[in-house]
Amino acid sequence: MKVISFCISFLIFSISMAGQNNASYSAGKIIESIIRQTASGTIPNTVDVIKVGDPKTPVTGIVTTMFATMDVLRKAVEMNCNLIIAHEPLFYNHLDETKQFENDPVFLEKKKFIDDNKLVIWRFHDYIHRLKPDAIDFGMAKKLGWEKYNPDKEFNRFLIPETTLRELLVELKRIFPKSTFNVVGDPDMKLSKVAFSAGAPGSSQHIRLLEDPTVDIVLAGEVPQWETYEYVRDAVSQNRKKAIIFLGHVTSEEPGMEYCAEWLKGFIKDLPVNFVASGPSYWTY
Amino acid sequence: MKVISFCISFLIFSISMAGQNNASYSAGKIIESIIRQTASGTIPNTVDVIKVGDPKTPVTGIVTTMFATMDVLRKAVEMNCNLIIAHEPLFYNHLDETKQFENDPVFLEKKKFIDDNKLVIWRFHDYIHRLKPDAIDFGMAKKLGWEKYNPDKEFNRFLIPETTLRELLVELKRIFPKSTFNVVGDPDMKLSKVAFSAGAPGSSQHIRLLEDPTVDIVLAGEVPQWETYEYVRDAVSQNRKKAIIFLGHVTSEEPGMEYCAEWLKGFIKDLPVNFVASGPSYWTY
């Protein structure tokens, strides 16, 4: 069924693009087609809207990224890409509210850079998670080389060869050398059953996973420190064989946006599509 | 005025305690008196309530802490203290909702430990922040040895001798050797104007501080990574001389709960009062 729905949506996309030359692909039309490709029903009140820019803008190239930071925007301009597809907000809050920034110099300079360069910034959050499998999960599975350890093809549960928490961290650091991980758990704990929980879904999801006897450890993005952190601290103190690694929000979802570029190239053939890493926002001391 | 209000509330407390011997100080009565000592008006819908335990319990001793973790509870029992005053939630969410934990083994074991040992757990969050100055801010100022750098005696703004971000981090690590700090900023940035923003007040507060030309750097607790983190990343990328250090939630408020024990000893003379550190919930790799 998935294959059929994929073929139908690909056909619709191909038809909708037919007869256009590259220069006439507008941002709005490309975005519509990407949403169609996810095969998701319409999501009400989605945050996946154009944050800044004119949907009629003819697209010269596409950049996918985790956050459309100042650096990412500059790189996009250098690459002559004017449609930036970011997983997360542009202006520092989930709904990209900007009223409070009317006199804020950081906001004003960023907005001016976008306007001056006639960029279009679109958020691709709710719909990319609706792909089957969730493209953010699949991107992480690919990044970790764990596709083969995935029993149910959902790519958020993995049965890996038995290792310890310490050894798993060494492997994660090899893959994400710029990231620092926050860890709750005994470094000598043996584990093989891993659940992945991208981004910031809230502690209820983490705790549900940790309650599950088929989960040893959760790889998570982030959560308020008074929530899952304290739950796992208590669990460990009660000698339960449970642990959690917070990869950081960016690290947990950026591989998904890297994979997103690859996925887009599967049906956007006539425009350059590039992934640009925003990388972790912070360093640690 | 502050002195007068302090004296009046101290008098009321002394009267209310008069004629009682130690053993008859109930948890409820002590809590009422502490709230009175803050000189705050009643806070509607406060989270500062007894989370578990009988308010009639005669108190044998008091422990102040940041989180009433399993380890903190065990230490309290060893010290024969049965009233635990914690700044943050007991059960992993702001309102200490427990319905979702009815079958959760971590919750059930913690609850049983509290019941078996007849402990009383009270949250002291909203009211301690109402003290003048905010006792959490004042505790941090004391911990840093920065009381002398505080121009307005509010203890959340400091004018310290000029240093660099890197040197400031070395000093913070000396004071909090078990903590890892998340930093956004240029390590060579010179700074002297520091704002302190305890806990998790939200990015609006952080950003308002960072917009202020009388602030070089914010020392904060925690915030979602799509909020202030990205704002400061963009600010730095625009060559603005701004930075933020996230101390972690526990590290940002634990000195306040250490000071809280000292403050309580000022008017609770006949019962042992001890601070027990919960310490950071996570280690980093």
Coordinates of C-alpha atoms in Angstrom, one line a residue:
Chain A
M1 CA 0.0 0.0 0.0
K2 CA 2.9 2.3 0.9
V3 CA 4.4 1.7 -2.6
I4 CA 1.1 2.4 -4.3
S5 CA 0.6 5.6 -2.4
F6 CA 4.1 6.7 -3.1
C7 CA 3.7 6.0 -6.9
I8 CA 0.4 7.9 -7.0
S9 CA 1.8 10.9 -5.2
F10 CA 5.0 10.8 -7.4
L11 CA 2.7 10.8 -10.5
I12 CA 0.7 13.8 -9.2
F13 CA 4.0 15.6 -8.5
S14 CA 5.4 14.8 -11.9
I15 CA 2.2 16.0 -13.6
S16 CA 2.1 19.2 -11.5
M17 CA 5.7 19.9 -12.5
A18 CA 5.2 19.0 -16.1
G19 CA 5.8 21.6 -18.7
Q20 CA 7.7 23.9 -16.3
N21 CA 11.4 24.8 -16.7
N22 CA 13.6 25.0 -13.7
A23 CA 13.3 28.7 -13.4
S24 CA 9.6 28.6 -13.0
Y25 CA 9.4 26.2 -10.0
S26 CA 8.0 28.6 -7.4
A27 CA 8.7 28.0 -3.7
G28 CA 5.0 27.6 -3.0
K29 CA 4.6 24.9 -5.7
I30 CA 7.7 23.0 -4.5
I31 CA 6.4 23.1 -0.9
E32 CA 3.0 21.8 -2.0
S33 CA 4.6 19.0 -3.8
I34 CA 6.8 18.0 -0.9
I35 CA 3.8 17.9 1.4
R36 CA 2.0 15.7 -1.2
Q37 CA 5.1 13.4 -1.3
T38 CA 4.8 12.8 2.4
A39 CA 1.4 11.1 1.7
S40 CA 0.1 12.6 4.9
G41 CA -3.4 14.0 5.3
T42 CA -3.6 17.8 5.9
I43 CA -2.3 18.6 9.4
P44 CA -4.5 21.4 11.0
N45 CA -2.7 24.3 12.6
T46 CA 0.7 22.9 11.3
V47 CA 3.8 25.0 12.0
D48 CA 5.0 23.9 8.5
V49 CA 4.4 27.2 6.8
I50 CA 6.6 29.8 5.1
K51 CA 8.1 31.8 7.9
V52 CA 9.6 34.6 5.7
G53 CA 9.5 35.0 1.9
D54 CA 7.3 35.1 -1.1
P55 CA 5.8 31.8 -2.2
K56 CA 6.0 33.0 -5.8
T57 CA 9.8 33.3 -5.6
P58 CA 11.3 31.1 -8.4
V59 CA 13.6 28.7 -6.7
T60 CA 17.3 28.5 -7.7
G61 CA 18.2 25.8 -5.3
I62 CA 17.2 24.2 -2.0
V63 CA 19.0 23.8 1.3
T64 CA 17.8 21.5 4.1
T65 CA 19.0 22.1 7.6
M66 CA 18.1 21.7 11.2
F67 CA 18.0 25.4 12.1
A68 CA 18.2 28.3 9.6
T69 CA 20.9 30.0 11.6
M70 CA 22.7 33.2 10.3
D71 CA 25.6 30.9 9.3
V72 CA 23.3 28.5 7.4
L73 CA 21.6 31.4 5.6
R74 CA 25.0 32.9 4.5
K75 CA 26.0 29.5 3.2
A76 CA 22.8 29.1 1.3
V77 CA 23.3 32.4 -0.4
E78 CA 26.9 31.5 -1.3
M79 CA 25.5 28.3 -2.9
N80 CA 22.9 30.3 -4.8
C81 CA 20.1 28.4 -3.0
N82 CA 17.1 30.5 -2.0
L83 CA 14.6 28.0 -0.6
I84 CA 15.7 27.0 2.9
I85 CA 13.9 24.0 4.5
A86 CA 14.5 23.9 8.2
H87 CA 13.1 21.4 10.7
E88 CA 13.0 23.9 13.6
P89 CA 11.9 27.5 14.2
L90 CA 13.5 30.5 12.5
F91 CA 12.9 33.0 15.4
Y92 CA 13.6 31.3 18.7
N93 CA 10.1 30.0 19.6
H94 CA 7.9 27.1 18.4
L95 CA 5.4 29.3 16.7
D96 CA 7.9 31.8 15.3
E97 CA 6.1 34.7 17.0
T98 CA 8.0 37.9 16.3
K99 CA 5.9 40.6 18.0
Q100 CA 8.2 40.7 20.9
F101 CA 11.2 41.2 18.6
E102 CA 10.1 44.4 16.9
N103 CA 13.0 46.3 18.4
D104 CA 15.4 43.4 18.8
P105 CA 18.6 43.9 16.9
V106 CA 19.3 40.2 16.4
F107 CA 15.9 39.6 14.9
L108 CA 16.0 42.7 12.7
E109 CA 19.4 41.9 11.3
K110 CA 18.4 38.3 10.5
K111 CA 15.1 39.4 8.9
K112 CA 16.9 42.0 6.8
F113 CA 19.4 39.4 5.6
I114 CA 16.6 37.2 4.5
D115 CA 14.7 40.0 2.8
D116 CA 17.8 41.5 1.1
N117 CA 18.6 38.1 -0.4
K118 CA 15.0 37.3 -1.2
L119 CA 15.2 34.0 0.6
V120 CA 12.2 31.8 1.4
I121 CA 12.3 29.9 4.7
W122 CA 9.9 27.0 5.1
R123 CA 9.6 24.9 8.2
F124 CA 9.3 21.1 7.5
H125 CA 8.5 19.7 10.9
D126 CA 5.1 18.1 11.3
Y127 CA 4.9 16.6 7.8
I128 CA 8.4 15.1 7.8
H129 CA 7.5 13.2 11.0
R130 CA 4.5 11.8 9.2
L131 CA 6.5 10.0 6.5
K132 CA 6.4 6.2 6.8
P133 CA 8.9 5.6 8.3
D134 CA 9.4 8.9 10.0
A135 CA 12.3 10.4 8.0
I136 CA 13.9 11.9 11.1
D137 CA 14.0 8.4 12.7
F138 CA 15.2 6.8 9.5
G139 CA 17.9 9.5 9.1
M140 CA 19.3 8.7 12.5
A141 CA 19.2 4.9 11.8
K142 CA 21.2 5.5 8.7
K143 CA 23.7 7.8 10.5
L144 CA 24.2 5.2 13.2
G145 CA 24.4 2.4 10.7
W146 CA 21.7 0.6 12.6
E147 CA 19.2 -0.1 9.8
K148 CA 20.1 -3.8 10.1
Y149 CA 19.2 -3.8 13.9
N150 CA 15.7 -2.6 13.4
P151 CA 13.2 -5.5 13.8
D152 CA 9.9 -3.7 12.9
K153 CA 11.1 -1.2 10.2
E154 CA 9.8 1.7 12.3
F155 CA 13.4 2.8 12.9
N156 CA 12.9 4.0 16.5
R157 CA 13.6 0.6 18.2
F158 CA 16.9 -1.2 17.8
L159 CA 18.3 -4.5 18.9
I160 CA 22.0 -4.0 18.8
P161 CA 24.8 -6.4 19.8
E162 CA 25.3 -6.3 23.5
T163 CA 27.5 -3.5 24.7
T164 CA 27.9 -1.2 27.7
L165 CA 26.7 2.3 28.1
R166 CA 30.3 3.5 28.1
E167 CA 31.1 1.7 24.8
L168 CA 27.9 3.0 23.2
L169 CA 29.0 6.6 24.2
V170 CA 32.4 6.0 22.5
E171 CA 30.6 5.0 19.3
L172 CA 28.2 7.9 19.5
K173 CA 31.1 10.3 20.0
R174 CA 32.8 8.8 16.9
I175 CA 29.7 9.6 14.9
F176 CA 29.0 13.0 16.5
P177 CA 32.5 14.3 17.5
K178 CA 31.2 17.9 18.1
S179 CA 28.4 16.9 20.4
T180 CA 28.4 16.5 24.2
F181 CA 25.9 14.0 25.6
N182 CA 24.1 14.3 28.9
V183 CA 23.9 10.9 30.5
V184 CA 21.9 9.3 33.3
G185 CA 22.9 5.7 34.0
D186 CA 25.7 3.4 35.2
P187 CA 28.5 3.4 32.6
D188 CA 29.0 -0.3 33.1
M189 CA 25.4 -1.2 32.4
K190 CA 25.0 -3.8 29.7
L191 CA 22.4 -3.0 27.0
S192 CA 21.2 -4.1 23.7
K193 CA 17.6 -2.8 23.5
V194 CA 17.6 0.8 22.4
A195 CA 14.7 3.2 21.8
F196 CA 15.2 6.4 19.9
S197 CA 13.1 9.5 20.8
A198 CA 14.0 12.4 18.5
G199 CA 13.7 16.1 19.5
A200 CA 11.6 17.2 22.4
P201 CA 8.4 15.0 22.6
G202 CA 8.1 15.5 26.4
S203 CA 8.9 13.3 29.3
S204 CA 5.7 11.2 29.0
Q205 CA 7.1 9.5 25.9
H206 CA 10.5 9.0 27.4
I207 CA 9.0 7.5 30.6
R208 CA 6.6 5.2 28.7
L209 CA 9.7 3.9 26.8
L210 CA 11.7 3.4 30.0
E211 CA 8.8 1.6 31.7
D212 CA 8.8 -0.9 28.8
P213 CA 10.7 -4.1 29.7
T214 CA 11.8 -4.4 26.0
V215 CA 13.8 -1.1 26.4
D216 CA 17.2 -0.8 28.2
I217 CA 18.1 2.7 27.1
V218 CA 16.6 5.7 25.4
L219 CA 18.5 7.9 23.0
A220 CA 16.7 11.2 23.3
G221 CA 17.0 14.8 22.1
E222 CA 16.2 17.1 25.1
V223 CA 13.7 17.5 27.9
P224 CA 13.3 19.9 30.9
Q225 CA 15.8 18.8 33.5
W226 CA 13.1 18.4 36.2
E227 CA 11.3 15.7 34.2
T228 CA 12.9 12.6 32.6
Y229 CA 16.4 13.4 34.1
E230 CA 15.0 13.0 37.7
Y231 CA 13.0 9.9 36.8
V232 CA 16.0 8.1 35.5
R233 CA 18.2 9.3 38.4
D234 CA 15.7 7.7 40.8
A235 CA 15.4 4.6 38.6
V236 CA 19.2 4.1 38.7
S237 CA 19.3 4.8 42.4
Q238 CA 16.7 2.0 42.8
N239 CA 19.2 -0.3 41.0
R240 CA 17.1 -0.6 37.9
K241 CA 19.0 -1.4 34.7
K242 CA 17.8 1.7 32.8
A243 CA 19.6 4.6 31.2
I244 CA 19.1 7.6 29.0
I245 CA 21.4 9.6 26.7
F246 CA 20.4 13.1 25.7
L247 CA 22.1 13.7 22.4
G248 CA 21.0 17.3 22.3
H249 CA 18.1 18.5 20.2
V250 CA 20.2 19.4 17.1
T251 CA 22.2 16.1 17.2
S252 CA 19.0 14.0 17.6
E253 CA 17.3 15.4 14.5
E254 CA 20.0 16.8 12.2
P255 CA 20.7 13.3 10.6
G256 CA 17.0 13.4 9.6
M257 CA 17.4 16.7 7.8
E258 CA 20.6 15.3 6.1
Y259 CA 18.5 12.3 4.9
C260 CA 15.7 14.8 3.9
A261 CA 18.0 16.2 1.2
E262 CA 18.6 12.7 -0.2
W263 CA 14.8 12.0 -0.1
L264 CA 14.1 15.3 -1.9
K265 CA 16.6 14.4 -4.7
G266 CA 14.5 11.3 -5.4
F267 CA 11.8 13.5 -6.9
I268 CA 13.3 17.0 -7.4
K269 CA 15.6 16.3 -10.3
D270 CA 16.1 19.7 -11.9
L271 CA 17.2 21.8 -8.9
P272 CA 20.3 21.6 -6.7
V273 CA 19.4 20.2 -3.2
N274 CA 22.0 20.5 -0.5
F275 CA 22.1 19.6 3.2
V276 CA 23.9 22.2 5.3
A277 CA 24.6 21.3 9.0
S278 CA 23.8 23.9 11.6
G279 CA 25.6 21.7 14.1
P280 CA 25.2 22.0 17.9
S281 CA 24.4 25.5 19.1
Y282 CA 26.6 25.3 22.2
W283 CA 30.0 24.1 23.4
T284 CA 30.6 22.7 26.8
Y285 CA 33.0 23.3 29.6
Chain B
M1 CA 10.2 48.7 55.8
K2 CA 11.8 45.3 55.0
V3 CA 13.3 45.2 58.5
I4 CA 9.9 46.1 60.1
S5 CA 8.1 43.5 58.1
F6 CA 10.7 40.9 59.0
C7 CA 10.4 41.7 62.7
I8 CA 6.6 41.5 62.7
S9 CA 6.6 38.2 61.0
F10 CA 9.3 36.9 63.3
L11 CA 7.2 38.0 66.3
I12 CA 4.1 36.2 64.9
F13 CA 6.2 33.1 64.4
S14 CA 7.6 33.2 67.9
I15 CA 4.1 33.6 69.3
S16 CA 2.7 30.8 67.3
M17 CA 5.6 28.5 68.4
A18 CA 5.4 29.7 72.1
G19 CA 4.6 27.0 74.7
Q20 CA 5.3 24.1 72.3
N21 CA 8.1 21.6 72.9
N22 CA 10.2 20.4 70.0
A23 CA 8.3 17.2 69.5
S24 CA 5.0 19.0 69.0
Y25 CA 6.1 21.1 66.0
S26 CA 4.0 19.7 63.3
A27 CA 5.1 19.8 59.7
G28 CA 2.0 21.8 58.8
K29 CA 2.7 24.4 61.5
I30 CA 6.4 24.8 60.5
I31 CA 5.4 25.2 56.8
E32 CA 2.8 27.9 57.7
S33 CA 5.5 29.7 59.7
I34 CA 8.1 29.5 56.9
I35 CA 5.6 31.0 54.5
R36 CA 4.8 33.7 57.0
Q37 CA 8.5 34.5 57.3
T38 CA 8.8 35.1 53.5
A39 CA 6.5 38.1 54.1
S40 CA 4.8 37.3 50.8
G41 CA 1.1 37.6 50.2
T42 CA -0.8 34.4 49.6
I43 CA 0.1 33.0 46.1
P44 CA -2.9 31.5 44.4
N45 CA -2.5 28.1 42.9
T46 CA 1.0 27.8 44.3
V47 CA 2.9 24.5 43.8
D48 CA 4.2 25.0 47.4
V49 CA 2.1 22.3 49.0
I50 CA 2.8 19.1 50.8
K51 CA 3.4 16.5 48.0
V52 CA 3.3 13.4 50.2
G53 CA 2.9 13.1 54.0
D54 CA 0.7 14.1 56.9
P55 CA 0.9 17.7 58.0
K56 CA 0.2 16.6 61.6
T57 CA 3.5 14.7 61.6
P58 CA 5.7 15.9 64.5
V59 CA 8.9 17.0 62.9
T60 CA 12.2 15.5 64.1
G61 CA 14.5 17.5 61.7
I62 CA 14.5 19.4 58.4
V63 CA 16.4 18.8 55.2
T64 CA 16.5 21.4 52.5
T65 CA 17.4 20.3 49.0
M66 CA 17.0 21.0 45.3
F67 CA 15.3 17.7 44.4
A68 CA 14.1 15.1 46.9
T69 CA 15.8 12.3 45.0
M70 CA 15.9 8.7 46.3
D71 CA 19.4 9.4 47.5
V72 CA 18.4 12.6 49.3
L73 CA 15.4 10.8 51.0
R74 CA 17.7 8.0 52.2
K75 CA 20.2 10.6 53.6
A76 CA 17.3 12.4 55.4
V77 CA 16.2 9.2 57.0
E78 CA 19.8 8.5 58.1
M79 CA 19.9 12.0 59.7
N80 CA 16.6 11.4 61.4
C81 CA 15.0 14.3 59.5
N82 CA 11.4 13.8 58.4
L83 CA 10.5 17.1 56.8
I84 CA 12.1 17.5 53.4
I85 CA 11.9 20.9 51.8
A86 CA 12.6 20.7 48.1
H87 CA 12.7 23.5 45.6
E88 CA 11.6 21.3 42.7
P89 CA 9.0 18.6 42.0
L90 CA 9.1 15.2 43.6
F91 CA 7.5 13.2 40.8
Y92 CA 9.0 14.4 37.5
N93 CA 6.6 17.1 36.4
H94 CA 5.9 20.6 37.5
L95 CA 2.5 19.9 39.1
D96 CA 3.6 16.5 40.6
E97 CA 0.8 14.8 38.8
T98 CA 1.0 11.1 39.5
K99 CA -2.1 9.6 37.8
Q100 CA 0.1 8.4 34.9
F101 CA 2.5 6.6 37.3
E102 CA -0.1 4.3 39.0
N103 CA 1.7 1.3 37.6
D104 CA 5.2 2.8 37.4
P105 CA 7.7 0.9 39.4
V106 CA 10.0 3.9 40.0
F107 CA 7.2 6.0 41.3
L108 CA 5.7 3.2 43.4
E109 CA 9.1 2.4 45.1
K110 CA 9.8 6.1 45.9
K111 CA 6.3 6.6 47.3
K112 CA 6.6 3.5 49.4
F113 CA 9.9 4.7 50.8
I114 CA 8.3 8.0 51.8
D115 CA 5.3 6.3 53.3
D116 CA 7.3 3.6 55.2
N117 CA 9.5 6.3 56.7
K118 CA 6.6 8.7 57.4
L119 CA 8.3 11.5 55.6
V120 CA 6.7 14.8 54.7
I121 CA 7.8 16.4 51.4
W122 CA 7.0 20.0 51.0
R123 CA 7.9 22.1 47.9
F124 CA 9.3 25.5 48.6
H125 CA 9.4 27.1 45.2
D126 CA 7.1 30.1 44.6
Y127 CA 7.5 31.6 48.1
I128 CA 11.2 31.4 48.3
H129 CA 11.5 33.4 45.1
R130 CA 9.3 36.0 46.8
L131 CA 11.8 36.7 49.6
K132 CA 13.4 40.1 49.3
P133 CA 16.0 39.6 48.0
D134 CA 15.0 36.3 46.2
A135 CA 16.8 33.7 48.4
I136 CA 17.7 31.7 45.3
D137 CA 19.5 34.7 43.8
F138 CA 21.1 35.6 47.1
G139 CA 22.3 32.0 47.6
M140 CA 24.0 32.1 44.2
A141 CA 25.6 35.5 45.0
K142 CA 27.0 34.0 48.2
K143 CA 28.2 30.9 46.5
L144 CA 30.1 32.9 43.8
G145 CA 31.4 35.4 46.4
W146 CA 29.8 38.1 44.4
E147 CA 27.7 39.9 47.1
K148 CA 30.2 42.8 46.8
Y149 CA 29.7 43.2 43.1
N150 CA 26.0 43.7 43.4
P151 CA 25.0 47.4 42.8
D152 CA 21.3 47.3 43.6
K153 CA 21.1 44.6 46.2
E154 CA 18.8 42.5 44.1
F155 CA 21.5 39.9 43.6
N156 CA 20.6 39.1 40.0
R157 CA 22.9 41.7 38.4
F158 CA 26.7 41.9 39.0
L159 CA 29.4 44.2 37.9
I160 CA 32.5 42.0 38.3
P161 CA 36.1 42.9 37.5
E162 CA 36.7 42.6 33.7
T163 CA 37.4 39.0 32.7
T164 CA 36.9 36.8 29.6
L165 CA 34.3 34.2 29.1
R166 CA 37.0 31.5 29.3
E167 CA 38.3 32.8 32.6
L168 CA 34.8 33.1 34.0
L169 CA 34.2 29.4 33.1
V170 CA 37.4 28.4 34.9
E171 CA 36.2 30.2 38.0
L172 CA 32.7 28.6 37.8
K173 CA 34.2 25.2 37.4
R174 CA 36.3 25.8 40.5
I175 CA 33.0 26.5 42.4
F176 CA 30.9 23.8 40.7
P177 CA 33.5 21.0 39.9
K178 CA 30.8 18.4 39.2
S179 CA 28.8 20.5 36.7
T180 CA 29.2 20.9 32.9
F181 CA 28.2 24.2 31.4
N182 CA 26.6 24.7 28.0
V183 CA 28.0 27.8 26.5
V184 CA 27.1 30.0 23.5
G185 CA 29.7 32.8 23.0
D186 CA 33.2 33.6 22.0
P187 CA 35.6 32.3 24.7
D188 CA 37.8 35.4 24.3
M189 CA 34.9 37.9 24.8
K190 CA 35.6 40.4 27.5
L191 CA 32.9 40.9 30.1
S192 CA 32.0 42.5 33.4
K193 CA 28.2 43.0 33.4
V194 CA 26.6 39.7 34.4
A195 CA 22.9 38.9 34.8
F196 CA 21.8 35.8 36.7
S197 CA 18.6 34.1 35.7
A198 CA 17.9 31.1 37.9
G199 CA 16.0 27.9 36.9
A200 CA 13.8 27.8 33.9
P201 CA 12.0 31.2 33.6
G202 CA 11.7 30.9 29.8
S203 CA 13.5 32.5 26.9
S204 CA 11.7 35.8 27.1
Q205 CA 13.5 36.6 30.3
H206 CA 16.9 35.6 28.9
I207 CA 16.4 37.5 25.7
R208 CA 15.1 40.7 27.5
L209 CA 18.4 40.5 29.5
L210 CA 20.5 40.0 26.4
E211 CA 18.9 42.9 24.6
D212 CA 19.9 45.2 27.5
P213 CA 23.1 47.1 26.8
T214 CA 24.0 46.9 30.5
V215 CA 24.3 43.1 30.2
D216 CA 27.3 41.3 28.6
I217 CA 26.4 37.8 29.6
V218 CA 23.6 35.8 31.3
L219 CA 24.2 33.0 33.7
A220 CA 21.1 30.9 33.3
G221 CA 19.7 27.6 34.5
E222 CA 18.1 25.8 31.5
V223 CA 15.8 26.5 28.5
P224 CA 14.6 24.6 25.5
Q225 CA 17.4 24.4 22.9
W226 CA 15.3 25.9 20.1
E227 CA 14.9 29.1 22.1
T228 CA 17.6 31.2 23.8
Y229 CA 20.4 28.9 22.5
E230 CA 19.6 29.8 18.9
Y231 CA 19.1 33.5 19.7
V232 CA 22.5 33.8 21.1
R233 CA 24.1 31.7 18.4
D234 CA 22.7 34.2 15.9
A235 CA 23.8 37.2 18.0
V236 CA 27.3 35.9 18.1
S237 CA 27.3 35.2 14.4
Q238 CA 26.3 38.9 13.9
N239 CA 29.5 39.8 15.9
R240 CA 27.5 41.0 18.9
K241 CA 29.4 40.9 22.2
K242 CA 26.9 38.7 24.0
A243 CA 27.1 35.3 25.6
I244 CA 25.2 32.9 27.8
I245 CA 26.3 30.1 30.1
F246 CA 23.7 27.5 31.0
L247 CA 24.8 26.2 34.4
G248 CA 22.1 23.4 34.4
H249 CA 18.9 23.7 36.4
V250 CA 20.2 22.1 39.6
T251 CA 23.5 24.1 39.7
S252 CA 21.6 27.3 39.1
E253 CA 19.3 26.9 42.1
E254 CA 21.0 24.5 44.5
P255 CA 23.1 27.3 46.2
G256 CA 19.7 28.9 47.0
M257 CA 18.5 25.9 48.8
E258 CA 21.9 25.7 50.6
Y259 CA 21.3 29.3 51.8
C260 CA 17.7 28.3 52.6
A261 CA 18.9 26.0 55.4
E262 CA 20.9 28.9 56.8
W263 CA 17.9 31.2 56.6
L264 CA 15.7 28.7 58.3
K265 CA 18.2 28.3 61.2
G266 CA 17.7 32.1 61.8
F267 CA 14.2 31.4 63.2
I268 CA 14.0 27.6 63.7
K269 CA 16.2 27.2 66.7
D270 CA 15.0 24.0 68.3
L271 CA 15.2 21.5 65.4
P272 CA 18.1 20.4 63.3
V273 CA 18.1 21.9 59.8
N274 CA 20.5 20.5 57.2
F275 CA 21.1 21.2 53.6
V276 CA 21.6 18.0 51.5
A277 CA 22.9 18.5 47.9
S278 CA 21.1 16.5 45.2
G279 CA 23.8 17.5 42.8
P280 CA 23.6 17.4 39.0
S281 CA 21.3 14.7 37.7
Y282 CA 23.5 13.8 34.7
W283 CA 27.1 13.3 33.7
T284 CA 28.5 14.3 30.3
Y285 CA 30.5 12.6 27.7

